[in-house]
Coordinates of C-alpha atoms in Angstrom, one line a residue:
M1 CA 86.9 179.1 107.2
Q2 CA 84.9 175.9 106.3
Q3 CA 87.4 175.3 103.4
L4 CA 90.3 175.7 105.8
K5 CA 88.8 173.1 108.2
L6 CA 88.2 170.7 105.3
L7 CA 91.8 171.2 104.1
L8 CA 93.2 170.5 107.6
I9 CA 91.1 167.4 107.9
F10 CA 92.3 166.2 104.5
I11 CA 96.0 166.8 105.5
G12 CA 95.4 164.9 108.8
I13 CA 94.0 161.9 106.9
L14 CA 97.0 161.9 104.6
F15 CA 99.4 162.1 107.5
A16 CA 97.6 159.2 109.3
F17 CA 97.8 157.1 106.2
S18 CA 101.5 157.9 105.7
C19 CA 102.2 156.9 109.3
S20 CA 100.3 153.7 109.0
D21 CA 102.3 152.7 105.9
A22 CA 105.6 153.2 107.7
Q23 CA 106.6 149.8 109.0
E24 CA 108.3 149.4 112.4
L25 CA 111.7 147.8 111.9
K26 CA 111.6 144.2 113.1
V27 CA 114.4 141.8 112.4
G28 CA 113.4 138.3 111.2
A29 CA 113.9 136.8 114.7
E30 CA 111.3 139.2 116.1
R31 CA 108.6 138.1 113.6
T32 CA 107.8 135.0 115.5
N33 CA 104.4 134.6 113.9
L34 CA 106.1 133.8 110.6
Y35 CA 108.3 130.9 111.9
F36 CA 107.2 129.7 115.3
P37 CA 104.5 127.5 113.7
L38 CA 107.1 125.9 111.5
L39 CA 109.0 124.6 114.6
K40 CA 106.2 122.7 116.2
N41 CA 107.1 119.0 116.8
K42 CA 110.5 119.5 115.2
T43 CA 114.0 118.8 116.5
I44 CA 116.0 121.9 115.9
A45 CA 119.6 122.9 115.5
V46 CA 120.5 126.6 115.6
V47 CA 123.5 128.6 114.2
V48 CA 123.7 131.6 116.5
N49 CA 126.0 133.9 118.5
Q50 CA 125.6 136.8 120.8
T51 CA 123.7 138.9 118.2
S52 CA 120.9 136.4 118.0
K53 CA 118.3 138.3 120.1
I54 CA 114.6 138.7 120.1
N55 CA 114.5 142.2 121.7
Q56 CA 116.7 141.7 124.7
T57 CA 116.3 137.9 125.0
H58 CA 118.6 135.4 123.2
L59 CA 116.9 133.4 120.5
V60 CA 117.9 130.1 122.2
D61 CA 116.3 131.2 125.5
S62 CA 113.2 132.4 123.7
L63 CA 112.8 129.1 121.8
V64 CA 113.5 127.0 124.9
N65 CA 110.9 129.0 126.8
Q66 CA 108.4 128.3 124.1
G67 CA 109.0 124.6 124.4
V68 CA 110.9 124.3 121.1
N69 CA 113.1 121.1 121.0
I70 CA 116.6 122.4 120.4
K71 CA 119.2 119.6 120.1
T72 CA 122.4 121.5 119.1
I73 CA 123.8 125.0 119.0
F74 CA 126.3 125.6 116.2
A75 CA 128.8 128.5 117.0
P76 CA 130.7 130.5 114.3
E77 CA 134.0 132.4 114.7
H78 CA 134.2 134.3 118.0
G79 CA 132.0 131.6 119.7
F80 CA 128.4 131.4 121.0
R81 CA 128.8 134.4 123.3
G82 CA 131.1 136.3 120.9
D83 CA 134.1 136.6 123.3
A84 CA 136.8 134.8 121.2
D85 CA 139.4 136.7 119.3
A86 CA 139.5 136.8 115.5
G87 CA 141.1 133.6 114.3
E88 CA 141.1 132.0 117.8
T89 CA 140.0 128.3 117.9
V90 CA 136.4 128.0 119.2
L91 CA 136.0 124.8 121.2
D92 CA 133.0 122.5 121.6
N93 CA 131.3 122.8 125.0
K94 CA 128.0 123.3 126.7
D95 CA 125.9 126.4 127.2
S96 CA 126.0 127.2 131.0
K97 CA 122.4 128.4 131.0
T98 CA 120.5 125.8 129.0
R99 CA 123.1 123.0 129.1
L100 CA 122.7 122.5 125.4
P101 CA 125.7 121.2 123.5
I102 CA 127.7 123.8 121.5
V103 CA 129.4 122.6 118.4
S104 CA 132.0 124.9 116.9
L105 CA 131.9 125.7 113.2
Y106 CA 135.3 127.5 113.4
G107 CA 138.6 125.7 113.3
K108 CA 138.9 122.3 111.8
N109 CA 135.2 121.7 111.7
K110 CA 133.7 124.5 109.5
K111 CA 130.7 122.5 108.2
P112 CA 128.2 120.5 110.1
T113 CA 128.8 116.8 109.6
P114 CA 126.1 114.2 108.9
Q115 CA 126.6 112.9 112.4
Q116 CA 126.1 116.3 114.0
L117 CA 122.9 116.7 111.9
K118 CA 121.5 113.3 112.8
N119 CA 117.9 113.4 113.8
I120 CA 117.7 117.1 113.1
D121 CA 114.5 118.1 111.3
L122 CA 115.2 121.8 110.8
V123 CA 118.1 124.3 111.1
I124 CA 117.8 128.0 112.0
Y125 CA 120.5 130.5 111.1
D126 CA 120.3 133.8 112.9
I127 CA 123.6 135.9 113.0
Q128 CA 124.0 139.6 112.5
D129 CA 126.4 140.3 109.6
V130 CA 128.2 143.4 108.4
G131 CA 128.0 142.8 104.6
V132 CA 131.7 142.3 103.9
R133 CA 133.0 139.2 102.1
F134 CA 135.9 138.4 104.4
Y135 CA 133.7 138.6 107.5
T136 CA 133.5 134.8 108.1
Y137 CA 129.8 134.5 109.2
I138 CA 128.7 134.2 105.6
S139 CA 131.2 131.5 104.9
T140 CA 129.7 129.6 107.9
M141 CA 126.2 130.2 106.3
H142 CA 127.4 128.8 103.0
Y143 CA 128.7 125.6 104.6
V144 CA 125.5 125.3 106.7
M145 CA 123.4 125.6 103.5
E146 CA 125.6 123.0 101.9
A147 CA 125.3 120.6 104.8
C148 CA 121.5 121.1 105.0
A149 CA 121.2 120.4 101.2
E150 CA 123.3 117.2 101.4
N151 CA 121.2 115.9 104.3
N152 CA 117.8 117.1 103.0
I153 CA 117.2 119.3 106.0
P154 CA 115.3 122.6 105.6
L155 CA 117.0 125.8 106.6
I156 CA 115.3 128.9 108.0
I157 CA 117.3 132.2 107.9
L158 CA 116.1 134.9 110.3
D159 CA 117.2 137.9 108.4
R160 CA 118.8 141.0 109.8
P161 CA 119.7 144.4 108.3
N162 CA 123.1 144.9 106.6
P163 CA 124.8 148.1 108.1
N164 CA 126.9 148.3 104.9
G165 CA 124.0 147.4 102.7
H166 CA 123.9 150.9 101.1
Y167 CA 126.6 150.2 98.5
V168 CA 128.5 147.6 96.5
D169 CA 132.2 147.9 96.0
G170 CA 135.6 146.2 95.7
P171 CA 137.1 143.5 93.5
V172 CA 134.9 140.4 92.8
L173 CA 136.5 137.3 94.2
Q174 CA 138.3 135.0 91.6
K175 CA 137.6 131.3 92.0
E176 CA 141.2 130.3 92.6
Y177 CA 141.3 132.6 95.7
S178 CA 138.3 131.0 97.4
S179 CA 138.9 130.4 101.1
F180 CA 137.1 130.8 104.4
V181 CA 137.6 134.6 104.2
G182 CA 135.8 134.5 100.8
L183 CA 134.0 131.5 99.4
D184 CA 131.8 133.0 96.7
P185 CA 132.4 135.2 93.6
I186 CA 131.1 138.4 95.2
P187 CA 132.7 141.8 95.8
V188 CA 134.3 142.8 99.1
V189 CA 131.1 144.9 99.9
Y190 CA 128.3 142.9 98.3
G191 CA 125.2 144.9 99.3
L192 CA 123.0 142.1 100.4
T193 CA 121.5 140.8 103.7
A194 CA 122.4 137.3 104.8
G195 CA 119.0 136.2 103.5
E196 CA 119.4 137.8 100.1
L197 CA 122.9 136.3 99.8
A198 CA 121.6 132.9 100.7
K199 CA 119.1 133.2 97.9
M200 CA 121.9 134.2 95.5
I201 CA 124.1 131.2 96.6
N202 CA 121.2 128.9 96.0
G203 CA 120.1 130.5 92.7
E204 CA 123.6 130.7 91.2
G205 CA 124.4 127.1 92.0
W206 CA 127.4 128.0 94.2
L207 CA 127.0 125.1 96.6
K208 CA 129.0 122.0 95.9
D209 CA 127.8 120.2 92.8
S210 CA 125.2 122.9 92.5
I211 CA 122.9 121.3 95.0
Q212 CA 120.0 123.3 96.3
C213 CA 119.2 124.1 99.9
Q214 CA 115.5 124.1 101.1
L215 CA 115.6 127.7 102.1
N216 CA 113.1 129.9 103.9
V217 CA 114.1 133.5 104.6
I218 CA 112.1 135.3 107.3
P219 CA 112.6 138.9 106.2
V220 CA 113.2 142.1 108.1
S221 CA 110.3 144.6 108.1
G222 CA 110.6 148.3 107.9
W223 CA 114.1 148.4 106.4
T224 CA 115.6 149.3 103.0
H225 CA 119.2 149.2 101.7
N226 CA 119.5 152.9 102.2
S227 CA 118.4 152.8 105.9
I228 CA 120.9 153.7 108.5
Y229 CA 120.9 150.9 111.0
T230 CA 123.0 151.0 114.2
L231 CA 123.6 147.5 115.5
P232 CA 122.4 147.1 119.1
I233 CA 125.1 144.5 119.9
K234 CA 128.7 144.3 118.7
P235 CA 128.8 141.7 115.9
S236 CA 132.4 140.7 117.0
P237 CA 134.8 142.0 119.7
N238 CA 136.8 144.3 117.4
L239 CA 133.8 146.0 115.7
P240 CA 132.5 148.0 118.7
N241 CA 130.5 150.7 116.9
A242 CA 129.1 151.9 113.6
T243 CA 132.2 153.8 112.6
A244 CA 134.4 150.6 113.0
I245 CA 131.8 148.6 111.0
N246 CA 131.7 151.2 108.2
L247 CA 135.6 151.4 108.1
Y248 CA 136.1 147.7 108.3
P249 CA 136.0 147.0 104.5
S250 CA 138.7 149.6 103.9
L251 CA 141.0 148.9 106.9
C252 CA 140.9 145.1 107.0
F253 CA 143.4 145.1 104.1
F254 CA 146.0 146.3 106.6
E255 CA 145.7 143.1 108.6
P256 CA 148.4 141.2 106.6
T257 CA 150.7 144.2 106.6
T258 CA 153.0 145.8 109.2
I259 CA 150.5 148.6 109.8
S260 CA 148.2 148.4 112.9
I261 CA 144.5 149.2 112.6
G262 CA 144.0 149.5 116.3
R263 CA 143.7 146.0 117.5
G264 CA 144.7 146.1 121.2
T265 CA 143.2 149.5 121.7
L266 CA 139.6 150.6 122.5
S267 CA 139.3 151.9 118.9
P268 CA 139.9 148.9 116.7
F269 CA 139.3 149.6 112.9
Q270 CA 139.2 153.3 113.7
V271 CA 142.9 154.2 113.8
I272 CA 145.9 153.4 111.5
G273 CA 149.6 153.6 112.4
S274 CA 153.0 152.0 113.0
P275 CA 156.0 152.5 115.2
I276 CA 157.7 154.4 112.4
K277 CA 157.2 158.1 112.9
T278 CA 156.5 160.4 109.8
P279 CA 155.9 164.2 109.7
N280 CA 152.2 163.8 109.0
N281 CA 151.5 161.2 111.7
S282 CA 151.1 163.2 114.9
F283 CA 148.3 160.9 116.4
T284 CA 149.6 158.2 118.7
F285 CA 148.3 155.0 120.2
T286 CA 149.8 152.0 121.9
P287 CA 148.3 148.5 121.3
G288 CA 148.2 146.2 124.3
S289 CA 146.7 142.9 125.2
I290 CA 142.9 143.3 126.0
P291 CA 141.1 140.1 127.2
G292 CA 138.2 139.3 124.9
M293 CA 139.3 141.7 122.2
S294 CA 142.9 141.1 121.2
K295 CA 145.6 138.9 122.7
H296 CA 149.2 140.0 121.8
P297 CA 148.2 142.4 119.0
K298 CA 150.5 143.7 116.3
H299 CA 153.2 146.1 117.8
E300 CA 152.1 145.2 121.3
N301 CA 153.2 147.8 123.9
K302 CA 154.9 149.9 121.2
Q303 CA 153.8 153.5 120.5
C304 CA 152.4 153.8 117.0
Y305 CA 152.1 157.0 115.0
G306 CA 149.3 157.4 112.6
I307 CA 145.8 158.8 112.0
N308 CA 142.6 158.8 114.0
L309 CA 139.5 158.0 112.0
Q310 CA 137.0 158.0 114.8
Q311 CA 135.2 161.1 113.5
S312 CA 135.0 159.9 109.9
Q313 CA 132.0 160.5 107.8
R314 CA 130.0 157.5 106.7
L315 CA 131.6 155.9 103.6
D316 CA 129.7 154.7 100.6
S317 CA 132.7 153.2 98.9
I318 CA 135.9 151.4 99.9
N319 CA 138.7 153.9 100.7
I320 CA 141.9 152.4 99.2
E321 CA 143.8 155.7 99.5
Y322 CA 144.7 154.7 103.1
L323 CA 146.4 151.6 101.8
I324 CA 148.1 153.3 98.9
T325 CA 149.4 156.2 101.0
Y326 CA 150.8 153.9 103.8
Y327 CA 152.6 151.7 101.2
Q328 CA 154.1 154.7 99.4
T329 CA 155.4 156.3 102.6
Y330 CA 156.6 153.2 104.3
P331 CA 160.5 153.2 104.2
Q332 CA 160.9 149.4 103.9
K333 CA 158.5 148.4 101.2
D334 CA 159.8 144.8 101.0
K335 CA 158.6 144.4 104.6
F336 CA 155.2 146.2 104.2
F337 CA 153.2 143.0 103.3
T338 CA 153.8 140.5 106.1
N339 CA 151.6 137.8 104.6
S340 CA 151.1 138.3 100.8
H341 CA 149.0 135.2 100.4
F342 CA 146.5 136.2 103.1
F343 CA 146.3 139.7 101.5
D344 CA 145.5 138.1 98.2
L345 CA 142.8 136.0 99.8
L346 CA 141.2 139.1 101.3
A347 CA 141.3 140.9 98.0
G348 CA 140.1 137.8 96.1
N349 CA 142.9 138.2 93.6
N350 CA 146.6 139.0 93.5
E351 CA 146.1 142.0 91.2
L352 CA 145.4 144.5 94.0
R353 CA 148.7 143.8 95.8
H354 CA 150.6 144.2 92.5
Q355 CA 148.7 147.4 91.7
I356 CA 149.6 148.8 95.1
M357 CA 153.3 147.9 94.7
S358 CA 153.4 149.3 91.2
G359 CA 152.1 152.7 92.2
V360 CA 148.8 152.4 90.2
S361 CA 146.4 155.2 91.1
S362 CA 143.3 154.6 93.1
K363 CA 141.1 155.6 90.1
K364 CA 142.8 153.1 87.9
I365 CA 142.5 150.4 90.6
R366 CA 138.8 151.2 90.9
D367 CA 138.3 151.2 87.2
S368 CA 139.8 147.6 87.0
W369 CA 137.0 146.4 89.3
Q370 CA 134.1 147.9 87.3
K371 CA 133.5 145.2 84.6
D372 CA 133.1 142.4 87.2
L373 CA 131.1 144.7 89.5
N374 CA 128.6 145.5 86.7
K375 CA 128.1 141.8 86.1
Y376 CA 127.6 141.2 89.8
L377 CA 125.1 144.1 90.1
F378 CA 123.0 142.6 87.3
I379 CA 122.9 139.3 89.1
R380 CA 122.2 140.9 92.5
K381 CA 119.0 142.5 91.2
Q382 CA 117.4 139.0 90.9
Y383 CA 117.8 138.3 94.6
L384 CA 116.9 141.5 96.4
I385 CA 114.2 141.2 99.1
Y386 CA 114.4 144.9 100.1
P387 CA 114.3 148.1 98.0

């Protein structure tokens, strides 16, 4: 009996230690003790949107309440409150709550100018990303890093988990296809948080003229790349849930085609279809104009026939079978790609489009990515903050 008691006590001690080692998940913004002291007596600019929260309070409101001197809010695609459609011009204005000026970094002005950074001592970047190259928040981050480096202003990145951080996949962007939907030579799904990617951009000399940004990443605690993280706030209007975020890398390739991926429905990036009915496409949906989500979507007010992916299992690779199948079964192949140039920018090359058109199998397409992916994975190891 005494031995049993000792064994139970020993097990209890081990359990207590294991529990104490398990860190609570805290995003960078919540770890205020690591960066609030750096803001004292500084004039601050922030790059934020609706996801920039400390618990339930917006980062801007929290900083203002702490007496931090914020001079400017920089807003990315979808705006400060996240209610602008994809591609919609975001205008400069003022925040109705704090009366702080909001400067758009989407549209003609994608990079803070020296005038906009005048008298700024420090910039804070805090935006929830989804880990996909053509999601434009990381392009905004790249340009903010470049502007900070050019103007000798330190940048603090308040890091957040990557909901697609559990895998790396897709073609690596070729330099000649660099654009705002892909600036750096990384795969479509690059397996890094914003903070890790910023370290890579700095370390690999990808900023203009290989200049270096004075970078300070405030890390997430209690998270690994294999953690399942459900975003508490929609990162943009058409990524409403974890399924859409997980399918986004696979379905975004349909954007410059005649196929709808559900914009103008309550299930964007979770359904695929077109007005052309085929025997295997029994599921139907009808895109319509939805304020704050999609204005005049593809095939507006037309019934589309396709497939419903809302119950899909979590992907750990890009599914290009969807794209291959829809191209092969589409009766007017010369009209399938509605904007070939934009498709190539999303892919980061023109090879993928030609492979699809030539009937190359998904396996051979994936094999063609592998050499560049292996090189990228070797580089990636140097910049990982999280296991």
